[in-house]
Short mmCIF file of C-alpha atoms and ligand atoms in Angstrom, two decimals:
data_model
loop_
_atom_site.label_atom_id
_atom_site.label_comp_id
_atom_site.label_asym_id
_atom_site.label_seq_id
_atom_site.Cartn_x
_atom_site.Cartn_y
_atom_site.Cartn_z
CA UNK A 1 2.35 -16.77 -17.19
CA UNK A 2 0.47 -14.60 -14.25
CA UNK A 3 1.78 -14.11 -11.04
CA UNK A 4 -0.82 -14.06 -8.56
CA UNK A 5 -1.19 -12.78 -4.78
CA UNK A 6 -3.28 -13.80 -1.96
CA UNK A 7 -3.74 -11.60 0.76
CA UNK A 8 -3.94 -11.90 4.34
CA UNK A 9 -8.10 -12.69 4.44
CA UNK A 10 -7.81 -14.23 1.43
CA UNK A 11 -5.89 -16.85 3.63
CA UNK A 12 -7.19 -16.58 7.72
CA UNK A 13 -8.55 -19.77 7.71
CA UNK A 14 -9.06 -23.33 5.83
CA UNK A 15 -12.22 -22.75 3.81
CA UNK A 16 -10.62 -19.44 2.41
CA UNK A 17 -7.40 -21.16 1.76
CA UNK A 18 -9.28 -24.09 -0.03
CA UNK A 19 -11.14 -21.23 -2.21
CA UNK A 20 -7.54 -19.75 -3.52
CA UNK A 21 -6.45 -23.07 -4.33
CA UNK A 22 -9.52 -23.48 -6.14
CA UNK A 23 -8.68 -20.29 -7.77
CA UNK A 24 -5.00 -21.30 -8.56
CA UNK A 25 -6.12 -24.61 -10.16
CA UNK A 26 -8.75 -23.16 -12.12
CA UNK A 27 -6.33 -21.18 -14.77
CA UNK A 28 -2.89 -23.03 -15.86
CA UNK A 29 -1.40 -19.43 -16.49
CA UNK A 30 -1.23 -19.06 -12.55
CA UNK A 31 2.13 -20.36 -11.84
CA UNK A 32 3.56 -18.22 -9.18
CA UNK A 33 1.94 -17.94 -6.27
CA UNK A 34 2.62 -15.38 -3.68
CA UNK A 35 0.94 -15.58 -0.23
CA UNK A 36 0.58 -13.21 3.07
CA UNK A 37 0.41 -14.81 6.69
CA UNK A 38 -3.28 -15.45 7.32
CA UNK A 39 -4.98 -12.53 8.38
CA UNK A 40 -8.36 -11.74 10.39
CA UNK A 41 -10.88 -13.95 10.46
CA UNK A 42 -13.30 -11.39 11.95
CA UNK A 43 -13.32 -7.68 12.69
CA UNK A 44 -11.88 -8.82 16.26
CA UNK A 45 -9.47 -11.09 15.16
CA UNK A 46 -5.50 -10.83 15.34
CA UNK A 47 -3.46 -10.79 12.34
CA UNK A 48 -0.66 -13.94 12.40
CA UNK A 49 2.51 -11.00 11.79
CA UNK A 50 0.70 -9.09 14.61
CA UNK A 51 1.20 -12.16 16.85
CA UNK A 52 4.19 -12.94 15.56
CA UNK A 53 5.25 -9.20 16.41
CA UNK A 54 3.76 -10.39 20.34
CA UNK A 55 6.17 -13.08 20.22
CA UNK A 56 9.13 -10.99 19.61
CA UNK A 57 8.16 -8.40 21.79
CA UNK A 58 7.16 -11.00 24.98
CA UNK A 59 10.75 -12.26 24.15
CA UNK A 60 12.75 -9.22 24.23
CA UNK A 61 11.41 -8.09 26.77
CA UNK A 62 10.64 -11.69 29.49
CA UNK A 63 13.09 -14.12 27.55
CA UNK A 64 9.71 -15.97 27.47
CA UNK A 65 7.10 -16.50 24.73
CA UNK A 66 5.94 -19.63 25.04
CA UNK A 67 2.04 -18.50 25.39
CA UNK A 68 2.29 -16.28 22.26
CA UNK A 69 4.08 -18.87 20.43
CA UNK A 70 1.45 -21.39 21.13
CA UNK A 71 -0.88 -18.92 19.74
CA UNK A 72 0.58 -19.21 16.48
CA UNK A 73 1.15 -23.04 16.43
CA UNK A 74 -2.64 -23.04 17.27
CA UNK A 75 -4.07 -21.05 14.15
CA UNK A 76 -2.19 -23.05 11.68
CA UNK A 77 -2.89 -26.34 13.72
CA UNK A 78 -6.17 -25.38 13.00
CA UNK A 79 -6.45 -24.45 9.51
CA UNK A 80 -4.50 -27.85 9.15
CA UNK A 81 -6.68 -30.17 10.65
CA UNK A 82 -9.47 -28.49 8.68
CA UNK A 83 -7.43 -29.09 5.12
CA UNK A 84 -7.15 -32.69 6.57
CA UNK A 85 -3.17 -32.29 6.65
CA UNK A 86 -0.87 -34.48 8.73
CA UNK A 87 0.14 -33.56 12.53
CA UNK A 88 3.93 -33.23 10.80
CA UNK A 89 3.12 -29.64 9.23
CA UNK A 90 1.79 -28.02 12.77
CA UNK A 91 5.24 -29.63 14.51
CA UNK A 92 7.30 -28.09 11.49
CA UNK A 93 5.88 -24.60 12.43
CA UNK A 94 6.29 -25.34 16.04
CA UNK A 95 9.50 -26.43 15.62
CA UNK A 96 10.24 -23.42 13.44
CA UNK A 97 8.97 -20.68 15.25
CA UNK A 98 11.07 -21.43 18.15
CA UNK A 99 14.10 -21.97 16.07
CA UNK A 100 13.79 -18.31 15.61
CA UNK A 101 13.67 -17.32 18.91
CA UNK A 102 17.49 -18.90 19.46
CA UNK A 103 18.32 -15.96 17.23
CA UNK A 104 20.39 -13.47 18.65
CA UNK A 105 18.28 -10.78 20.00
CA UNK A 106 20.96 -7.66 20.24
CA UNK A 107 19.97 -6.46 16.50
CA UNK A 108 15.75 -6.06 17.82
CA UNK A 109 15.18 -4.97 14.29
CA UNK A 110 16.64 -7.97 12.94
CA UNK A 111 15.52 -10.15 15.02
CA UNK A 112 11.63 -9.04 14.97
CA UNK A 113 11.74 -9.14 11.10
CA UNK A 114 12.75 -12.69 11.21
CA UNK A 115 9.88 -13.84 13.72
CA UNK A 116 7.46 -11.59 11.85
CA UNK A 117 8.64 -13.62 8.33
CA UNK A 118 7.37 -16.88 9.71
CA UNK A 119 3.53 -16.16 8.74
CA UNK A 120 3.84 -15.88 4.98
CA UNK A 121 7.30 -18.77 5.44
CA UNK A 122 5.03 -21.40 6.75
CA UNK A 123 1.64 -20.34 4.86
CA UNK A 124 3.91 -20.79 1.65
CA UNK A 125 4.39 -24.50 3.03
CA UNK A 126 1.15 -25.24 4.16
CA UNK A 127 -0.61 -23.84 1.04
CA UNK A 128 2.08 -25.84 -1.12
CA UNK A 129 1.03 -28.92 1.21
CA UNK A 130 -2.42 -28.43 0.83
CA UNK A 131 -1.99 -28.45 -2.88
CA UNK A 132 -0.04 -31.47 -3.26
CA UNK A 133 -2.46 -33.34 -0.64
CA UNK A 134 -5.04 -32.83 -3.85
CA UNK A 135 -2.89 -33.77 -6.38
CA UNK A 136 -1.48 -31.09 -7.49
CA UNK A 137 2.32 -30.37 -8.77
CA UNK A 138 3.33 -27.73 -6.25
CA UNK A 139 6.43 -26.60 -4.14
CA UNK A 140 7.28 -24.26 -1.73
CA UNK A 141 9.99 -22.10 -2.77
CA UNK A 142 12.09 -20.38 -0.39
CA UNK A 143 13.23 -16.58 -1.45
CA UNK A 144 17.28 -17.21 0.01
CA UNK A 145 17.49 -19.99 -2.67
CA UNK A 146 15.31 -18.04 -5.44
CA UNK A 147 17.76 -14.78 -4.60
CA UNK A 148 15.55 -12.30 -3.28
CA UNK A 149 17.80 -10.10 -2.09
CA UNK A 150 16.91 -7.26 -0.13
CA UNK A 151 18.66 -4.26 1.66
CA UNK A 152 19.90 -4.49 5.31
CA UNK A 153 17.14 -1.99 6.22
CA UNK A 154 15.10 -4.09 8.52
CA UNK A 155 11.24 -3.57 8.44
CA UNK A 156 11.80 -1.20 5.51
CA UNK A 157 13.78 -3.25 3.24
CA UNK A 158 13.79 -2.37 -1.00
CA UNK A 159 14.61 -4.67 -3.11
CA UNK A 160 18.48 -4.93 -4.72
CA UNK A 161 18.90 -4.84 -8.31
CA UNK A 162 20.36 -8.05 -8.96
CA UNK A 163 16.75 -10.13 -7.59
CA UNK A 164 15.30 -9.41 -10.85
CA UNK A 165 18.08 -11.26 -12.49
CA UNK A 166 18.22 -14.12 -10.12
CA UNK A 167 14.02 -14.54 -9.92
CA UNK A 168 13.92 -15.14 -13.68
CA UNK A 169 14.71 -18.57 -13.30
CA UNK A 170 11.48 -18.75 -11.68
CA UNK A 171 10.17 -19.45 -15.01
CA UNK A 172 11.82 -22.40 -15.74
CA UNK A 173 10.80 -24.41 -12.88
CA UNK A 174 8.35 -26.33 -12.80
CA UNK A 175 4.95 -26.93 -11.36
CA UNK A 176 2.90 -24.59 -9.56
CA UNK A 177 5.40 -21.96 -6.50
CA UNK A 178 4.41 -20.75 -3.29
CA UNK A 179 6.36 -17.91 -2.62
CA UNK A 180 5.78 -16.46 1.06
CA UNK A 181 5.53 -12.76 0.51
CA UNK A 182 6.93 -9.87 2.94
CA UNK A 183 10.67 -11.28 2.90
CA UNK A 184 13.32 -11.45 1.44
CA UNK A 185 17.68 -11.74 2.51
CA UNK A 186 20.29 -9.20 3.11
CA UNK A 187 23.71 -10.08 1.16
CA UNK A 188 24.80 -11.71 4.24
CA UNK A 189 22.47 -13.88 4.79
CA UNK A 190 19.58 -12.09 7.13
CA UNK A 191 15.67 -12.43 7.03
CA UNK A 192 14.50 -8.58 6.73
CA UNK A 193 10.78 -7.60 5.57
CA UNK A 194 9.25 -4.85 3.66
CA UNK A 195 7.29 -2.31 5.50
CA UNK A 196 3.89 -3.53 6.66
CA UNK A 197 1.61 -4.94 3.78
CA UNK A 198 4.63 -5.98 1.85
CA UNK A 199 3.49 -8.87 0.79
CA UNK A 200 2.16 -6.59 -2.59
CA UNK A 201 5.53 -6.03 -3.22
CA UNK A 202 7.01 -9.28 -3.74
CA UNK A 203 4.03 -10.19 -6.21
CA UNK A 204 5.44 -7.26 -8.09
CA UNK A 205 8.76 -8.23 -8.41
CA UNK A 206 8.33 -11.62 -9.24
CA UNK A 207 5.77 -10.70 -11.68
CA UNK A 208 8.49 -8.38 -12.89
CA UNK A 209 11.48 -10.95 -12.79
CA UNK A 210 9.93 -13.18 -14.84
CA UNK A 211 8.05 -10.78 -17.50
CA UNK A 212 4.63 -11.66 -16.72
CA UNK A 213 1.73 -11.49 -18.63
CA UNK A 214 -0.52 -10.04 -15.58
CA UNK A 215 -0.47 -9.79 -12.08
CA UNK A 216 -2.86 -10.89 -10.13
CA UNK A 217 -3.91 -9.38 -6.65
CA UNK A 218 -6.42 -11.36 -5.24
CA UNK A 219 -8.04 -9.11 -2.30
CA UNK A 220 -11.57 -9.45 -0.36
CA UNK A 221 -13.25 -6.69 -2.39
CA UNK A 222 -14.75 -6.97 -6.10
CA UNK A 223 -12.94 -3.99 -7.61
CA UNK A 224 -11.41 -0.78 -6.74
CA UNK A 225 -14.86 1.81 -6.66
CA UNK A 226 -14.54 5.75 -7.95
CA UNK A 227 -15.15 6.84 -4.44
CA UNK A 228 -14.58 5.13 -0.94
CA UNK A 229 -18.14 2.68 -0.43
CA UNK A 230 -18.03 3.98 3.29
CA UNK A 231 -18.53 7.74 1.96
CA UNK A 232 -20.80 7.43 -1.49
CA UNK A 233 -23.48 4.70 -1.48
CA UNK A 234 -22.78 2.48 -4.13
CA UNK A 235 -20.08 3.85 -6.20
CA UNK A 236 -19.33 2.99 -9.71
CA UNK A 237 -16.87 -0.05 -10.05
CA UNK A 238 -13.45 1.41 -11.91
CA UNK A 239 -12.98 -1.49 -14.85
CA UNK A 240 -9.32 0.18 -16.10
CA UNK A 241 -7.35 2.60 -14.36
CA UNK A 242 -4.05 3.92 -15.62
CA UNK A 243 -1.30 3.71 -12.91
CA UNK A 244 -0.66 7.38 -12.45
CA UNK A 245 -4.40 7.75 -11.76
CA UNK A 246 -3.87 4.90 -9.28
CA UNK A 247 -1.23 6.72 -7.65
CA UNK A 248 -2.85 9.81 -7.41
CA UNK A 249 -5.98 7.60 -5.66
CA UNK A 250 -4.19 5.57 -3.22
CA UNK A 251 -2.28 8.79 -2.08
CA UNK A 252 -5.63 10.42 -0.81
CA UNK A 253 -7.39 7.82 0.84
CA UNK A 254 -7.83 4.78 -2.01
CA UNK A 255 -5.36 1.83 0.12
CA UNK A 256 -5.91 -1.10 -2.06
CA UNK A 257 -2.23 -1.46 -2.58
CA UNK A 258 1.19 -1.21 -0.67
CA UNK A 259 2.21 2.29 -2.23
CA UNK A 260 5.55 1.06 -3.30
CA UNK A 261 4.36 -2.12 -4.79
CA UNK A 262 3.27 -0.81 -8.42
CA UNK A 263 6.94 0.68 -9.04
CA UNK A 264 8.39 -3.27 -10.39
CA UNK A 265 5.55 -4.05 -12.29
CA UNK A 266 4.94 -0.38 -13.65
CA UNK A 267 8.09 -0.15 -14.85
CA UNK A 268 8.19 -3.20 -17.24
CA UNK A 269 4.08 -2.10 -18.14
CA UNK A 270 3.40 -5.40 -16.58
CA UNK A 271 -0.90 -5.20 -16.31
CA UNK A 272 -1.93 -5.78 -12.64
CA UNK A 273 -5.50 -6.83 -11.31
CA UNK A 274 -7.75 -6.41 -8.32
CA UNK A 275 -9.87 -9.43 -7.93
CA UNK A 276 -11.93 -11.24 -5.14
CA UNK A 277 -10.91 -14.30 -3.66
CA UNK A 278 -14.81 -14.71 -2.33
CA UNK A 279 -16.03 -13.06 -6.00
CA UNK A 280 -13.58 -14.54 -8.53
CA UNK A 281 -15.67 -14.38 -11.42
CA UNK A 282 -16.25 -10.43 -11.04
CA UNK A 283 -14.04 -8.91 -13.79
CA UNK A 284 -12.17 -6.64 -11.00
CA UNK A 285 -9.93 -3.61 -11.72
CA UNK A 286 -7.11 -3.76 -14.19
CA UNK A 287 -4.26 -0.82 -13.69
CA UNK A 288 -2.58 -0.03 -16.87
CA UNK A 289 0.22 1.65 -18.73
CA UNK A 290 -2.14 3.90 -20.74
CA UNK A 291 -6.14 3.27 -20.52
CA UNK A 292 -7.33 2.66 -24.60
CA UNK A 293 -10.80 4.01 -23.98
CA UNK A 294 -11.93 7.29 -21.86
CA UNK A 295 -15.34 7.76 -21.85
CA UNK A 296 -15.72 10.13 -18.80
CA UNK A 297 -13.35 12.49 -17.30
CA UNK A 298 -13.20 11.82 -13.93
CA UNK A 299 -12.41 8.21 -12.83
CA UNK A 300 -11.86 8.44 -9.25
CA UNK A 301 -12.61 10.72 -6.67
CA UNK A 302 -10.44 10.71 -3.20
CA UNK A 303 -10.22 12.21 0.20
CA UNK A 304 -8.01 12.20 3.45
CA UNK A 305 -8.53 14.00 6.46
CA UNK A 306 -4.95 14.35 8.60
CA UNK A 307 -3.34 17.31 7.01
CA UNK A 308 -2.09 20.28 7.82
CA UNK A 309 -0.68 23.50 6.16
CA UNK A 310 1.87 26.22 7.05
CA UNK A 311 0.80 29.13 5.49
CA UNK A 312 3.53 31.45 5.03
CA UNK A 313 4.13 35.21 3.72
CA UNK A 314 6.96 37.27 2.38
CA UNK A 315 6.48 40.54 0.96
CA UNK A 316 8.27 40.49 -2.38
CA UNK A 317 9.03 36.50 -2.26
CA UNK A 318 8.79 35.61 -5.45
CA UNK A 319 11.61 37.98 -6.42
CA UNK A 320 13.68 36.31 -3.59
CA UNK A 321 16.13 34.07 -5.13
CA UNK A 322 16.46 30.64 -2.73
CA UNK A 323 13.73 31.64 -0.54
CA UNK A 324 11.70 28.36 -1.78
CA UNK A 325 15.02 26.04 -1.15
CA UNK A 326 15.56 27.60 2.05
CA UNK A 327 12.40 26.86 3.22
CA UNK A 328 12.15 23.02 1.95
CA UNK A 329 15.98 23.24 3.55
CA UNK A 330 14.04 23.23 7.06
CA UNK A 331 11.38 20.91 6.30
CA UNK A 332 14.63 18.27 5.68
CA UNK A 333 16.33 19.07 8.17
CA UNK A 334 13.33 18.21 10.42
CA UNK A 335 12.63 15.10 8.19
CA UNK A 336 9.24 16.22 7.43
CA UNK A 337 7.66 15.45 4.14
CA UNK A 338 5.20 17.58 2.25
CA UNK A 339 2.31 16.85 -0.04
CA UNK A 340 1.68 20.19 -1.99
CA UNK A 341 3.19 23.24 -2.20
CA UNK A 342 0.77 25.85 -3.95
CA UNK A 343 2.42 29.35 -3.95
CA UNK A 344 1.61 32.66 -4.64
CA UNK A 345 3.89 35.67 -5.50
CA UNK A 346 4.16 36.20 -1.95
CA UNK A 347 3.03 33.56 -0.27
CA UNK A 348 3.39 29.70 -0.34
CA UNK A 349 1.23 27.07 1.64
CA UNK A 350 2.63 23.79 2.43
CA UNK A 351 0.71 21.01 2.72
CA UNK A 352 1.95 17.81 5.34
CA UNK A 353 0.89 14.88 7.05
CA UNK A 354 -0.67 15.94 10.48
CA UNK A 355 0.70 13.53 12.19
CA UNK A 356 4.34 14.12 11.50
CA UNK A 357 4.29 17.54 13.56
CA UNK A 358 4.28 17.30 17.03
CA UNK A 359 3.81 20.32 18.60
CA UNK A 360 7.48 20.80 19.33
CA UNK A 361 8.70 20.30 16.27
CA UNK A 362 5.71 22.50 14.99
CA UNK A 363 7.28 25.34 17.42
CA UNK A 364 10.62 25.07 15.63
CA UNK A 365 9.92 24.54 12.43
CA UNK A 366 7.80 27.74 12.63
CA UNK A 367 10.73 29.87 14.90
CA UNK A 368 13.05 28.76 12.04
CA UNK A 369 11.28 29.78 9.36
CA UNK A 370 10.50 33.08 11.08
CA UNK A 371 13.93 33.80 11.90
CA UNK A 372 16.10 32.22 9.24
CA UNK A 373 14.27 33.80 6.30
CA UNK A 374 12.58 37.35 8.10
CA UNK A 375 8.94 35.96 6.99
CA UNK A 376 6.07 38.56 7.63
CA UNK A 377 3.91 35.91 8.75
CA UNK A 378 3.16 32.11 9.66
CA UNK A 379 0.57 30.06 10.56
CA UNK A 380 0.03 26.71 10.92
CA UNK A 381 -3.87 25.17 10.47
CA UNK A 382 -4.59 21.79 11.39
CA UNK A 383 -7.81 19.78 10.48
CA UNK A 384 -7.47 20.07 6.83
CA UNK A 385 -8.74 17.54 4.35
CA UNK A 386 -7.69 16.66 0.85
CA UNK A 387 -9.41 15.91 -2.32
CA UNK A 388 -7.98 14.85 -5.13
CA UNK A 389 -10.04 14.53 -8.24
CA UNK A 390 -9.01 11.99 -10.85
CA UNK A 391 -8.84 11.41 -14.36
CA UNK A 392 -6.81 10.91 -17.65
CA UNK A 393 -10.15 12.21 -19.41
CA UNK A 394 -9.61 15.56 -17.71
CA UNK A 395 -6.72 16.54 -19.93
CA UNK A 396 -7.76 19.39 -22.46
CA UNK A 397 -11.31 19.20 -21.21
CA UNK A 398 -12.98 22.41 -20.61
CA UNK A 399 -14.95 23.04 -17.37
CA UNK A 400 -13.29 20.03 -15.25
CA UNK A 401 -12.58 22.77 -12.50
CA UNK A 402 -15.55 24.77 -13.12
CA UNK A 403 -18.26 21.54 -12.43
CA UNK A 404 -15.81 20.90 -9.34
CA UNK A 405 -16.50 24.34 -7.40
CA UNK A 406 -19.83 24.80 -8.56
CA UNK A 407 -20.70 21.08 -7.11
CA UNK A 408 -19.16 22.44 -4.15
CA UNK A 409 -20.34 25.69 -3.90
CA UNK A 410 -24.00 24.72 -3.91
CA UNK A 411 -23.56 22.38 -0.72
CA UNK A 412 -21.89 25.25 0.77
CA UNK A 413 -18.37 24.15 1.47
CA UNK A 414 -15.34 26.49 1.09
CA UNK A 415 -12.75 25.98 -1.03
CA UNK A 416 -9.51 26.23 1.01
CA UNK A 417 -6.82 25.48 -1.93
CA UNK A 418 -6.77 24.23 -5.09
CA UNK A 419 -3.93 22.94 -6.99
CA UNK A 420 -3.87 21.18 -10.32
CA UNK A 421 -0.35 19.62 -12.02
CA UNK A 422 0.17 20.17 -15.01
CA UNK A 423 -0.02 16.80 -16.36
CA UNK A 424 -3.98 17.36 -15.41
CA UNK A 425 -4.06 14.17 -14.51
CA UNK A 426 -5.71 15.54 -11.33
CA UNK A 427 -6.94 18.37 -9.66
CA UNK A 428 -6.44 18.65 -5.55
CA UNK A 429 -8.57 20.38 -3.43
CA UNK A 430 -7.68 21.50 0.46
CA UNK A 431 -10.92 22.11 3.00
CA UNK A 432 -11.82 21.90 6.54
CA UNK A 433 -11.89 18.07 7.42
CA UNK A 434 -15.51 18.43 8.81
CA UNK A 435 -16.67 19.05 5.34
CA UNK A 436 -15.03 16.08 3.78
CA UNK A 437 -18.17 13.40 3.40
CA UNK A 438 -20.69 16.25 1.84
CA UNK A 439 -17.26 17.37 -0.40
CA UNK A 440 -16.90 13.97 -2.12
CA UNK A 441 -20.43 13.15 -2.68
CA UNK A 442 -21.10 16.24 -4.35
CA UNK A 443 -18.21 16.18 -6.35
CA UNK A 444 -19.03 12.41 -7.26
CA UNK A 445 -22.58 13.44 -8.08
CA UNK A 446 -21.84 16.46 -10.21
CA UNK A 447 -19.69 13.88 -12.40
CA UNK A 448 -21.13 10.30 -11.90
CA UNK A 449 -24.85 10.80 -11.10
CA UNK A 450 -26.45 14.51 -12.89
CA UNK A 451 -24.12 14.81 -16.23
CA UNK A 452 -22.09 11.58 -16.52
N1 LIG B 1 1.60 -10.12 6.66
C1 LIG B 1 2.20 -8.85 6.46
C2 LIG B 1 1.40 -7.76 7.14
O1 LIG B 1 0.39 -8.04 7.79
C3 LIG B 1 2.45 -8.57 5.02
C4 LIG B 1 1.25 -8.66 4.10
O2 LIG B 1 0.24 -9.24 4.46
O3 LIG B 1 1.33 -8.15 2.99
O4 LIG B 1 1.76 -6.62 7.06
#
């Protein structure tokens, strides 16, 4: 059995939806079906959970949303009349989407997560509709009866232990499902959502619940490519990719998935694969447990710009027992997160999301460092980029780090940091954002155009 996902452009308007079904109907092994709201038709389009979020929002704030509710009814009305459904389905949604808004409205977190649910609740149905209106065995199922049960955390919800349990009679049932991703119910009863994206997530625990053979993320690109296509012309496609490389991608730059949607699958080794709903035939990317063949070293090459580092140094620090906890003692107390933390014997740089420091809590975070632990100095830079270079193949390969800085030495581009785990899975390198373009292509030359 796979467990396959459609996201949001996979599903924007009537001709794409007719392509999934297509899709769906083509392989017997796709059983469970799990669907976004539609998404953007064009560049300038609107997402439905965006206008969904524009409902909410008119409501809290006018106790009116009448005109953004309309808006809604209108896109599936559309994609409806297109699939050549019955007027019922558009005065279902109607009907539904205002039967939300008698929801009480002193919980906002609540009670935007349950507006925002309606675009993958009544995609589930119409897709599910659409499918039966061909003759096809399919149903709707809603994730309160299949036990999807989620914590109370709204817009941020994880998933409770005892889902996997209850999705695994998922498998019995029969016919084709349409599960609406994003969603899922508190213990007591509530709609709440994953963060945004979420949709990846419930593919990934269904596919989990029900031990399936592959899951299927159906996307509007062929593959995931060994650089970003808007930086390298024409990168290689990536055929297999283990998950740790994937993390190690999609943490720099590579956002083909929700971050926290590999963990269910991962965890059982469950197979999952990027495909095209335009492109279906193209083999796509498969992330594994543990790739069986390696034939270069380097399978993916990432970069973000949007960090920052505080440099700091201690005279004799490394002999200075807590220093390091003290100073990670700060960061939590100012609920910052950090990416890297490459040290020497008396210094240590940490690496963090830009845009997590504002400039106040730059100022203390710096006055408390300073004062609490008697640094000799600290500075913060801004406009830093990261690299991270990527590959299984790397391990116990001689010269991974030497190709690296000579590729970028010869286009001239300095070498802030340079950090490499010691699972050398990957090797991260810090520079001045400006340089990041010219960085990646002639890192991705020196290993995917001149040498292989
Ligand atoms: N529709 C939701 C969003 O736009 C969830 C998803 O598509 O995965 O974030």
């Amino acid at each position: 059995m796979k467990v396959a996902k459609f996201g949001g452009s996979s599903l924007a308007n009537a001709e794409q939806i007719k392509k999934v079904c297509k899709i769906i109907l083509d392989d017997p092994q796709r059983r469970i079906i799990v669907v976004s709201a539609p998404g953007k038709r064009n560049k300038a389009d609107t997402k439905v959970t965006d206008m969904l979020i524009a409902c909410a929002e008119s409501f809290l704030s006018t106790g009116n949303a009448d005109k953004e509710i309309e808006a809604v009814v209108s896109r599936y009305d559309e994609i409806a009349k297109e699939l050549g459904l019955s007027e019922d389905i558009v005065e279902t949604i109607r009907a539904d989407l205002k039967s939300r808004l008698t929801l009480d409205t002193e919980n906002r977190g609540k009670f935007v997560d349950s507006m925002k649910a309606a675009g993958e609740d009544n995609c589930a149905k119409l897709v599910a509709d659409y499918l039966c209106s061909i003759g096809a065995n399919a149903r709707y199922v809603n994730p309160k009866d299949a036990g999807l049960l989620l914590s109370s955390e709204y817009g941020n919800a994880q998933v409770l232990p005892e889902s996997y349990d209850n999705l695994k009679s998922l498998k019995d049932m029969e016919g084709i499902l349409i599960f609406p991703g994003f969603f899922g119910y508190s213990v007591d009863g509530d709609i709440v959502t994953f963060s945004r994206g979420g949709s990846d997530i419930t593919g990934s625990i269904l596919a989990a619940a029900v031990d399936a053979e592959l899951y299927e993320n159906f996307t509007d690109v062929d593959c995931v490519y060994s650089a970003n296509p808007n930086i390298v012309s024409n990168p290689e496609p990536i055929v297999e990719i283990s998950y740790g490389e994937m993390r190690e991608l999609s943490y720099a730059g590579f956002s083909v998935f929700h971050e926290e949607a590999l963990v269910p699958v991962y965890r059982k080794g469950i197979p999952v694969r990027v495909k095209n709903t335009n492109n279906p035939s193209a083999p796509g990317t498969t992330i594994v447990l543990k790739r069986e063949k390696i034939t270069r070293p380097v399978v993916g090459i990432a970069g973000d710009t949007g960090f920052c580092c505080i440099y700091i140094s201690k005279y004799l620090m490394n002999r200075e027992i807590g220093f390091g906890r003290k100073v990670l003692g700060i960061l939590e107390d100012e609920h910052l997160s950090y990416e890297h933390i490459p040290s020497g014997i008396d210094h240590m740089s940490i690496i963090l999301r830009e845009n997590q420091l504002d400039s106040a809590t730059e100022q203390r975070v710096v006055e408390r460092i300073k004062n609490e632990l008697g640094v000799d100095d600290i500075t913060v830079e801004h406009n830093k980029a990261l690299i991270m270079v990527v590959g299984g193949g790397m391990q116990r390969t001689i010269g991974i780090a030497y190709r690296i800085t000579g590729a970028l030495a010869k286009a001239r581009i300095n070498i802030e940091i340079i950090n490499q785990g010691s699972s050398e899975v990957s090797i991260m390198l810090g520079i001045n954002s400006d340089d990041l373009v010219r960085a990646i292509n002639a890192i991705y030359d020196e290993f995917f155009k001149l040498n292989n």
